[in-house]
Coordinates of C-alpha atoms and ligand atoms in Angstrom, one line a residue:
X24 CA 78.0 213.2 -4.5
X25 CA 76.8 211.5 -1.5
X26 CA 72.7 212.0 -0.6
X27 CA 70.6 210.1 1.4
X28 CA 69.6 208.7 -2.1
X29 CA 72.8 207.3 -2.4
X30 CA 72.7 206.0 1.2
X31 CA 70.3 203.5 0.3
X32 CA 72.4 201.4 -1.5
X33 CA 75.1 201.5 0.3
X34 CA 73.4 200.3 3.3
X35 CA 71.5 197.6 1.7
X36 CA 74.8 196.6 1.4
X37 CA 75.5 196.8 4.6
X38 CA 72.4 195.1 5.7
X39 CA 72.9 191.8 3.4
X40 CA 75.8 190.9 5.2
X41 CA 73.5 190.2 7.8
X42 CA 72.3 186.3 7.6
X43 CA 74.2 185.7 4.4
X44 CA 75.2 182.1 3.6
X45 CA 75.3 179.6 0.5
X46 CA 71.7 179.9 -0.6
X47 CA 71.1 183.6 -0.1
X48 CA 70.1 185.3 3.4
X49 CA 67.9 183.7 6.1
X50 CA 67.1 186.4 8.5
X51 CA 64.5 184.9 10.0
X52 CA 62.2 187.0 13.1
X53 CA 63.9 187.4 16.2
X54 CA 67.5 185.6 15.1
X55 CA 70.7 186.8 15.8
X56 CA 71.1 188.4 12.3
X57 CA 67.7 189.6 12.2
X58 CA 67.9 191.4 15.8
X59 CA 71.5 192.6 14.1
X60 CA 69.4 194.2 11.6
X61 CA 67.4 196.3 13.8
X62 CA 70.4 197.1 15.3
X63 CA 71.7 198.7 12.3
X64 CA 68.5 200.9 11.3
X65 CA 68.2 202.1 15.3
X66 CA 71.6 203.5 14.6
X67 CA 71.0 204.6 11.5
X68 CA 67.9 206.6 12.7
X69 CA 69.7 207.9 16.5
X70 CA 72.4 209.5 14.3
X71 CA 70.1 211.0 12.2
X72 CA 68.4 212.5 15.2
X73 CA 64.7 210.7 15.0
X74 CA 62.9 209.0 18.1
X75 CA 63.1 205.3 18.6
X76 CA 60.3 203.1 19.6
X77 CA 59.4 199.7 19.5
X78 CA 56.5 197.8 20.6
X79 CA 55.9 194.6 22.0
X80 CA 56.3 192.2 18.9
X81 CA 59.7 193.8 17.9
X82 CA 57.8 196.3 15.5
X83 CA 60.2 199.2 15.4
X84 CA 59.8 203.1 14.3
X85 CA 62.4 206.1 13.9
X86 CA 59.9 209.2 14.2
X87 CA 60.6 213.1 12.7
X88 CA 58.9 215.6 14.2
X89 CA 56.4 217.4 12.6
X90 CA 54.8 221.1 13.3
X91 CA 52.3 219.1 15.2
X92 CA 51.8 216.2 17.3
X93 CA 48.9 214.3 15.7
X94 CA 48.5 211.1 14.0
X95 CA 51.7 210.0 11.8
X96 CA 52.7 209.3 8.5
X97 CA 54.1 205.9 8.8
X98 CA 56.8 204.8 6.1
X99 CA 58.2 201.2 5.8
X100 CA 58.6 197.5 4.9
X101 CA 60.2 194.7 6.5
X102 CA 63.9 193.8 8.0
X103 CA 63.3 189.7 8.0
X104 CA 63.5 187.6 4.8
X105 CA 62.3 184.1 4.0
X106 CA 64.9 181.2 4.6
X107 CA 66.9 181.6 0.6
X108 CA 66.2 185.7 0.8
X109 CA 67.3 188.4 -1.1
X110 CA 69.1 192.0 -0.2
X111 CA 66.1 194.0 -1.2
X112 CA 62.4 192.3 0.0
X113 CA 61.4 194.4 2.4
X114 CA 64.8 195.5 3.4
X115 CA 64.3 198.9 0.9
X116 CA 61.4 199.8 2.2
X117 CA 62.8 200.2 5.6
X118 CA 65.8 201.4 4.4
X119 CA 64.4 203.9 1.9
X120 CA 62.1 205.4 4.3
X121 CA 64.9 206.1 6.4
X122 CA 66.6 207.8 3.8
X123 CA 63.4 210.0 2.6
X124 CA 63.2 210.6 5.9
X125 CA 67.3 212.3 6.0
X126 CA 65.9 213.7 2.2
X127 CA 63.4 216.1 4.4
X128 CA 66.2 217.0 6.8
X129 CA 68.8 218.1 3.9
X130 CA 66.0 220.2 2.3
X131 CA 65.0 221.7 5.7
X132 CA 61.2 220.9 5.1
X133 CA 58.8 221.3 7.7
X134 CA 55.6 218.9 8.1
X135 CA 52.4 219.5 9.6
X136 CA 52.7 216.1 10.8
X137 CA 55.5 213.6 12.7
X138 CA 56.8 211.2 9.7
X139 CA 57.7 207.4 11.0
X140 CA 59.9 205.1 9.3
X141 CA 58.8 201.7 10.5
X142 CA 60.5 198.2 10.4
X143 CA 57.6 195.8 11.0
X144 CA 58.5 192.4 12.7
X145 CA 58.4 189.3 10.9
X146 CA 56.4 189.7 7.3
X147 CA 57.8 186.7 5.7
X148 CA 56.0 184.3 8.2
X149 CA 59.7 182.6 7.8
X150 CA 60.1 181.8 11.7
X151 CA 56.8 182.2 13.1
X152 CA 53.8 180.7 11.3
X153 CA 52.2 184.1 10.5
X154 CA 52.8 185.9 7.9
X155 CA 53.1 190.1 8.4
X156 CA 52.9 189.7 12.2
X157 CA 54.1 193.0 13.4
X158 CA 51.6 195.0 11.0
X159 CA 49.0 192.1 12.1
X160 CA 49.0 193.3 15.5
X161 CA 49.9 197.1 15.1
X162 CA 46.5 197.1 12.7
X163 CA 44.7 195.2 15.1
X164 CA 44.0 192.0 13.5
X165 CA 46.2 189.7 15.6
X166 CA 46.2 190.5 19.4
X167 CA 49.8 190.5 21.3
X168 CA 49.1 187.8 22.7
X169 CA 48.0 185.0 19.9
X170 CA 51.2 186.5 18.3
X171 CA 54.0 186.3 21.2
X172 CA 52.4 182.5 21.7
X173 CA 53.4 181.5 18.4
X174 CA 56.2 179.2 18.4
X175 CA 59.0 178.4 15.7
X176 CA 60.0 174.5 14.3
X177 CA 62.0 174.1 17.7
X178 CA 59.0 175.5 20.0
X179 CA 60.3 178.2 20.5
X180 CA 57.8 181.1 21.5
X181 CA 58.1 184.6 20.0
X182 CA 57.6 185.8 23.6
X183 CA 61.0 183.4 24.3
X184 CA 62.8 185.0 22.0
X185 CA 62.3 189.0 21.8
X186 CA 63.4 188.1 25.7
X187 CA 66.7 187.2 24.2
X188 CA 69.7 188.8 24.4
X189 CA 70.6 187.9 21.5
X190 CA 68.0 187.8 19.4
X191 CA 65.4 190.1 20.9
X192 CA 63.7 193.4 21.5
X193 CA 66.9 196.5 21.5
X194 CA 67.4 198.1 24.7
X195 CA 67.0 201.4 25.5
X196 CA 64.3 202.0 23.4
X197 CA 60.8 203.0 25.1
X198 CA 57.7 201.8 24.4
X199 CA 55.7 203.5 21.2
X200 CA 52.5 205.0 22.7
X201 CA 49.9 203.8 20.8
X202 CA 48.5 206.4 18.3
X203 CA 46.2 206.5 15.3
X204 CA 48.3 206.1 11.8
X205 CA 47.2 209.3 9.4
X206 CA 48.5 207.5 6.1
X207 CA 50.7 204.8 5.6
X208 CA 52.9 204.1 2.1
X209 CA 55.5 201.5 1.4
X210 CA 58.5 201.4 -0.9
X211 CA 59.0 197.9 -2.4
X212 CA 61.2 195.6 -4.9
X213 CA 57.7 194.6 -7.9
X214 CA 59.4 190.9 -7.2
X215 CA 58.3 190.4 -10.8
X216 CA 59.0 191.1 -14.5
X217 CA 56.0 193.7 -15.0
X218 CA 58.1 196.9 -15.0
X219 CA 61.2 195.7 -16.0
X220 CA 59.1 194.4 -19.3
X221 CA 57.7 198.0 -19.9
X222 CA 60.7 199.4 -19.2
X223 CA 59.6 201.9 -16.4
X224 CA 61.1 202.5 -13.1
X225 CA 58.4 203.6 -11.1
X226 CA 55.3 201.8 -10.5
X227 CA 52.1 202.8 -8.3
X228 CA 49.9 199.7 -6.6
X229 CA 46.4 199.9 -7.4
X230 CA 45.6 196.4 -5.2
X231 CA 47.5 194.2 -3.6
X232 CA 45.3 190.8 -4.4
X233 CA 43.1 188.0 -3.0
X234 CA 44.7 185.2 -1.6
X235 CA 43.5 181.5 -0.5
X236 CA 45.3 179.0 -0.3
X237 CA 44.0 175.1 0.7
X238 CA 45.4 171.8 1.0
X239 CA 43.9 169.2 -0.9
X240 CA 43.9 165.5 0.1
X241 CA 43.3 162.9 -2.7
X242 CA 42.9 159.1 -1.4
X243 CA 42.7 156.3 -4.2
X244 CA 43.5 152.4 -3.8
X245 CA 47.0 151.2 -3.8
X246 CA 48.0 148.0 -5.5
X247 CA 50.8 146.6 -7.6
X248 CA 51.9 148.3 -10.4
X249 CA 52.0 145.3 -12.0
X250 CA 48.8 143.2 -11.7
X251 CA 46.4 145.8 -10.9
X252 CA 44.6 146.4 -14.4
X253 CA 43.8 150.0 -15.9
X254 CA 40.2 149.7 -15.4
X255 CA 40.1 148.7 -11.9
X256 CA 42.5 151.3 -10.7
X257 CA 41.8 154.4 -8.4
X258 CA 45.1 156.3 -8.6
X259 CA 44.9 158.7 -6.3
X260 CA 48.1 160.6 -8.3
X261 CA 45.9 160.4 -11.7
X262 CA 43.2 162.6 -9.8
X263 CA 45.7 165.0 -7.9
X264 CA 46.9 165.6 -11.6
X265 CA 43.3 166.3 -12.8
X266 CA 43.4 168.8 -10.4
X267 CA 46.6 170.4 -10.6
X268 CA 45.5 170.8 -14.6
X269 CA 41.8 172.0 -13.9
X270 CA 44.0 174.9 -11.7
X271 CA 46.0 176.3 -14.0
X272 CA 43.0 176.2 -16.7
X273 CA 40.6 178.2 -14.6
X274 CA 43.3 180.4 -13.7
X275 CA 44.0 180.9 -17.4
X276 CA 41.0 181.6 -18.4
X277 CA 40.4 184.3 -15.8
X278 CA 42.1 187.4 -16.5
X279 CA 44.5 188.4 -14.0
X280 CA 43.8 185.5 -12.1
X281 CA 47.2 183.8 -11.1
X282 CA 46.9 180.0 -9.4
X283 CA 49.8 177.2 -8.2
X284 CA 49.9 174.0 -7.2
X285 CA 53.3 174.5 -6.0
X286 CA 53.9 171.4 -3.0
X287 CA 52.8 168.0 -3.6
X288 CA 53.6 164.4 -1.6
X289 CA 52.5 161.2 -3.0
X290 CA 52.5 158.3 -0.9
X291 CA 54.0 155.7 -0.6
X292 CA 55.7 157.4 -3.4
X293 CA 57.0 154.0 -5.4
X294 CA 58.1 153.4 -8.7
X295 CA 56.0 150.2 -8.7
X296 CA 53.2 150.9 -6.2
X297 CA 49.9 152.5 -7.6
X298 CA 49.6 156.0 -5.6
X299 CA 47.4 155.3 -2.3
X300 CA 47.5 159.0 -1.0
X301 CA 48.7 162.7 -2.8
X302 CA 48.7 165.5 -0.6
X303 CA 48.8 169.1 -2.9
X304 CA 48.7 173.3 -2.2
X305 CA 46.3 175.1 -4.0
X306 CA 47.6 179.5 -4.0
X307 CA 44.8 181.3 -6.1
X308 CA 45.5 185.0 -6.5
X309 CA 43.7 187.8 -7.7
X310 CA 43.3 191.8 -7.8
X311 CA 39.0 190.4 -7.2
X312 CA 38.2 188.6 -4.6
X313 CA 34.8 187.7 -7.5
X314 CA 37.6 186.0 -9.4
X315 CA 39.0 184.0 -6.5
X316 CA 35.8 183.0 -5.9
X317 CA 35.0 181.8 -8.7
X318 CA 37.8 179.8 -9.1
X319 CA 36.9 178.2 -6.0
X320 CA 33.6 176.8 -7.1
X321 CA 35.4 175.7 -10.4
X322 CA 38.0 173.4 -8.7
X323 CA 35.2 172.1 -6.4
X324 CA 33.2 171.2 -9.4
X325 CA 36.5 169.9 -10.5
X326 CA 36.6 167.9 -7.8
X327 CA 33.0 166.4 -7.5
X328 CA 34.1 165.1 -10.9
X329 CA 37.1 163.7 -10.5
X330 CA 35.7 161.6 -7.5
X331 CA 32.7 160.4 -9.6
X332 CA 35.2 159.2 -12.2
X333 CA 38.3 158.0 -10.7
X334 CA 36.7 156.2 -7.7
X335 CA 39.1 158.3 -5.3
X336 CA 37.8 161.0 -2.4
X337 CA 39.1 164.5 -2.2
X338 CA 38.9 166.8 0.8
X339 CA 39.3 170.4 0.2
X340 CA 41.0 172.9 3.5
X341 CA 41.2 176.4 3.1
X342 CA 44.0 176.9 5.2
X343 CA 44.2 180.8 4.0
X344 CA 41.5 183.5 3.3
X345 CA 42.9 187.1 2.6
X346 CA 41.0 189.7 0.5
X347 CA 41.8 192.0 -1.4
X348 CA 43.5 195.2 -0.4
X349 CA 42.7 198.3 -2.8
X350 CA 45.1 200.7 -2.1
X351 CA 43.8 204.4 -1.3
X352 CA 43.0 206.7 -4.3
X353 CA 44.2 209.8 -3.0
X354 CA 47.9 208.6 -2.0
X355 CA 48.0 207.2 -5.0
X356 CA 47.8 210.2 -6.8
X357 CA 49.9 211.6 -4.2
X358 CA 52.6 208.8 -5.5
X359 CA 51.5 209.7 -9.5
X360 CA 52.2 213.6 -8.4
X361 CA 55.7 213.0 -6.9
X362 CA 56.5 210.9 -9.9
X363 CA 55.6 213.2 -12.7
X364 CA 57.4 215.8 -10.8
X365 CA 60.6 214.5 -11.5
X366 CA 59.7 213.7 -15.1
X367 CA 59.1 209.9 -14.5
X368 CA 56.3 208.0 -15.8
X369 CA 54.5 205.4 -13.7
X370 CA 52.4 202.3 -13.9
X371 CA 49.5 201.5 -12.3
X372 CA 50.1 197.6 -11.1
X373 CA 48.8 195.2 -9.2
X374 CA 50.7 193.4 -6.1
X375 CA 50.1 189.5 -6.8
X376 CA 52.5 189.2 -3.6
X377 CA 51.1 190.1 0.1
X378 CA 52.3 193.2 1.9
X379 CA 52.3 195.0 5.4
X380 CA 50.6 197.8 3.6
X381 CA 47.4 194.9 3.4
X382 CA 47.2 195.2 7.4
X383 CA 47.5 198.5 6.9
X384 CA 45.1 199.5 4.9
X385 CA 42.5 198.3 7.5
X386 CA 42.9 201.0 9.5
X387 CA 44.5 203.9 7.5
X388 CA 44.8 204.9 3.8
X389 CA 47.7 202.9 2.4
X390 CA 49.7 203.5 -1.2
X391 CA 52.6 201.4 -2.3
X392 CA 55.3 202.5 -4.7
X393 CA 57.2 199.8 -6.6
X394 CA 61.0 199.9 -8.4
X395 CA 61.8 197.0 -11.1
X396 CA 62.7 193.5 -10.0
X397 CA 66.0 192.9 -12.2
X398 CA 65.0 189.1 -14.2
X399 CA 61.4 189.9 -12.9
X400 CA 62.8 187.7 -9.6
X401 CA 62.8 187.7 -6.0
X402 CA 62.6 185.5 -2.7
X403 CA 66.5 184.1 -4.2
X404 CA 69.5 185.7 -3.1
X405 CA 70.1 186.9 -6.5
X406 CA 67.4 189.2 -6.1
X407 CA 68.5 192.7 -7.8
X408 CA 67.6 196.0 -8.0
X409 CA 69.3 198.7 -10.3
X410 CA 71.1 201.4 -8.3
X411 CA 69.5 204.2 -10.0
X412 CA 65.8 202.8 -9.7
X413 CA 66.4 202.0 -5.5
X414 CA 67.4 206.0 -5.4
X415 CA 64.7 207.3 -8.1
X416 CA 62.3 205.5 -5.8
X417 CA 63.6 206.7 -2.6
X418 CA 63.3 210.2 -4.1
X419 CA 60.0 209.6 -4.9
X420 CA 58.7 208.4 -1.4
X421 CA 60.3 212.0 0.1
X422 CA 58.2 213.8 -2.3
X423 CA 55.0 211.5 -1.8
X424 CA 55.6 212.1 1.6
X425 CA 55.3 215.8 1.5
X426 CA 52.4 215.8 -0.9
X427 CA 50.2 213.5 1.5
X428 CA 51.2 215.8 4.6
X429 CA 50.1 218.9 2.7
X430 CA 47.4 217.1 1.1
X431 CA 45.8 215.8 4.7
X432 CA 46.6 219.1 6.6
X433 CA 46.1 218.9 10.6
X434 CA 42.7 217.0 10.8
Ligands
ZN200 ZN1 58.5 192.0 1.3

């Protein structure tokens, strides 16, 4: 039997045809395929019978009516993917809330308020260099116009190309008016091997975590591998190794506490000339910004060290400062509700990856429900989700949606 359920994986489907090559799908903001994308979900929502809008970063929202017209419950994820994507990042979200949006139709259920299903523009930063632009700017944090300034590897603006034919904003559909957001929830792939490793299908976000992320710049003495002895060398590689070793050992020893050094250049990068110059990424990550913090101050004592020592310099940039985002207590009961209601436990987890719903929970209450990554992976084209865990958490996000709109009345 065909549902709206089912729907959802048939149109993922659908969808990762869109930008599909070799190494998985680039669908990068504002691209042909991407714009394609948005194509599909306006269409999608017009037959359905919901209002389109968009707004002026390429943000765009399919609205049911509710009884009244106050401030929305806004439902979605993201259409783009990183450049070696997958079918379901952010793709489900937008998809599924589309489909819980058809599951309040077929049951003939009345809101208090209007429910949106919103694809935001450009999360994965894949194109532009900022990562969840559209809910950057719908929250507030990014104005319009730092945003449509931004330009991709070929300086190309996002302004330039959301004027596109073929690669920008869809025509015929107005402007959204701007309007409070009531309560915001997201459905979402876990991207790792948490739930799949418990063996539940269903689990509810209790924060998505800290981030920073630096670039650290190690400079030692170059010489030749050959005559140079041991004791007079300052290999700038040797330090960068210190450090990529103090990282993962403050990160171990901090629970929940994830850190990578996951990019490093050494220069000039010869099998028989000492290391002059080594370039590295530092991504700490925690549900506490405390612990983030404190892994900070470890690496810099790290580092103070390592110079003393080695006889090499080390600068530390924080190129990236995000805090935590706890998600609201009262949708996530809301989410445990709907889930118990169909007989299906949940998990409380924590989101080690960022989300819209972390722009979002600056200005609203914000919940995000999570299905199991097959393989615990994600950002490869090979990215999987079960069939019957993208439905069950479709189903879910229908029912979640009614229990917040009863749960926050009118007011
Ligand atoms: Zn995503």
């Amino acid at each position: 039997m065909t549902s709206p359920a089912n729907d959802v994986v048939a149109r993922l489907l659908e969808l990762s045809a869109l930008g599909r090559y070799d190494g998985g799908i680039d669908r990068g903001l504002a691209t042909p395929p991407e714009r394609a994308a948005r194509e599909r979900f306006a269409y999608w929502a017009r037959r359905a019978g919901f209002t389109l809008s968009q707004d002026v970063v390429g943000n765009l929202f399919a609205r049911r009516s509710g009884m009244h017209d106050v401030a929305p419950i806004v439902v979605g994820s993201h259409l783009d993917t990183v450049r070696t994507g997958g079918a379901y990042d952010g793709a489900y979200g937008v998809v599924g809330a589309l489909c819980a949006l058809q599951i309040l139709d077929r049951d003939k259920c009345v809101t208090t308020r209007p429910v949106e299903a919103v694809a935001w523009a450009g999360e994965e930063g894949s194109r532009f260099p900022l990562g969840c632009l559209g809910s950057s700017v719908f929250a507030g944090l990014t104005s319009e116009g730092d945003a449509l300034a931004l330009r991709d590897n070929d300086g190309i603006s996002l302004n330039a190309a959301l004027q596109s034919r073929e690669s920008g904003s869809l025509p015929d559909v107005p402007v959204r008016p701007r309007q409070e957001t009531a309560a915001y929830l997201e459905l979402h792939v876990e991207q790792g091997p948490v739930l799949e490793a418990a063996g539940v299908s269903l689990g509810v976000v209790t924060a998505i975590a800290a981030q920073r992320r630096y670039r650290a710049i190690v400079k030692g003495a170059s010489g030749h591998a050959g005559t140079v002895p041991m004791e007079r060398r300052s290999d700038a590689l040797c330090g960068a190794a210190d450090i990529v070793l103090a990282v993962e050992r403050e990160a171990r020893s901090s629970a929940g506490a994830v850190a990578t050094v996951g990019h490093v250049k050494v220069e000039p990068n010869g099998t028989n000339i000492i290391p002059l110059r080594v370039s590295l990424s530092v991504d700490i990550r925690s549900s506490e910004d405390a612990r983030v913090e404190h892994i900070e101050r470890a690496l810099q004592t790290v580092i103070a060290e390592t110079e003393r020592r080695r006889g090499v310099q080390i600068a530390l940039e924080r190129l990236e400062v995000r805090a935590a985002a706890p998600m609201d207590a009262r949708l996530r009961a809301a989410l445990h509700r709907s889930c118990a209601a169909i007989g299906q436990p949940a998990l409380d987890i924590t989101s080690g990856a960022g989300h819209d719903a972390t722009c979002l929970s600056r200005v609203a209450p914000a919940a995000m429900l999570f299905v199991p990554s097959v393989g615990g992976v994600s950002h490869i084209g090979a990215e999987r989700t079960e069939d019957r865990d993208l439905e069950l958490g479709v189903a879910v996000l229908a029912a979640a949606i009614i229990e917040v709109d009863r749960d926050l009345g009118q007011n």
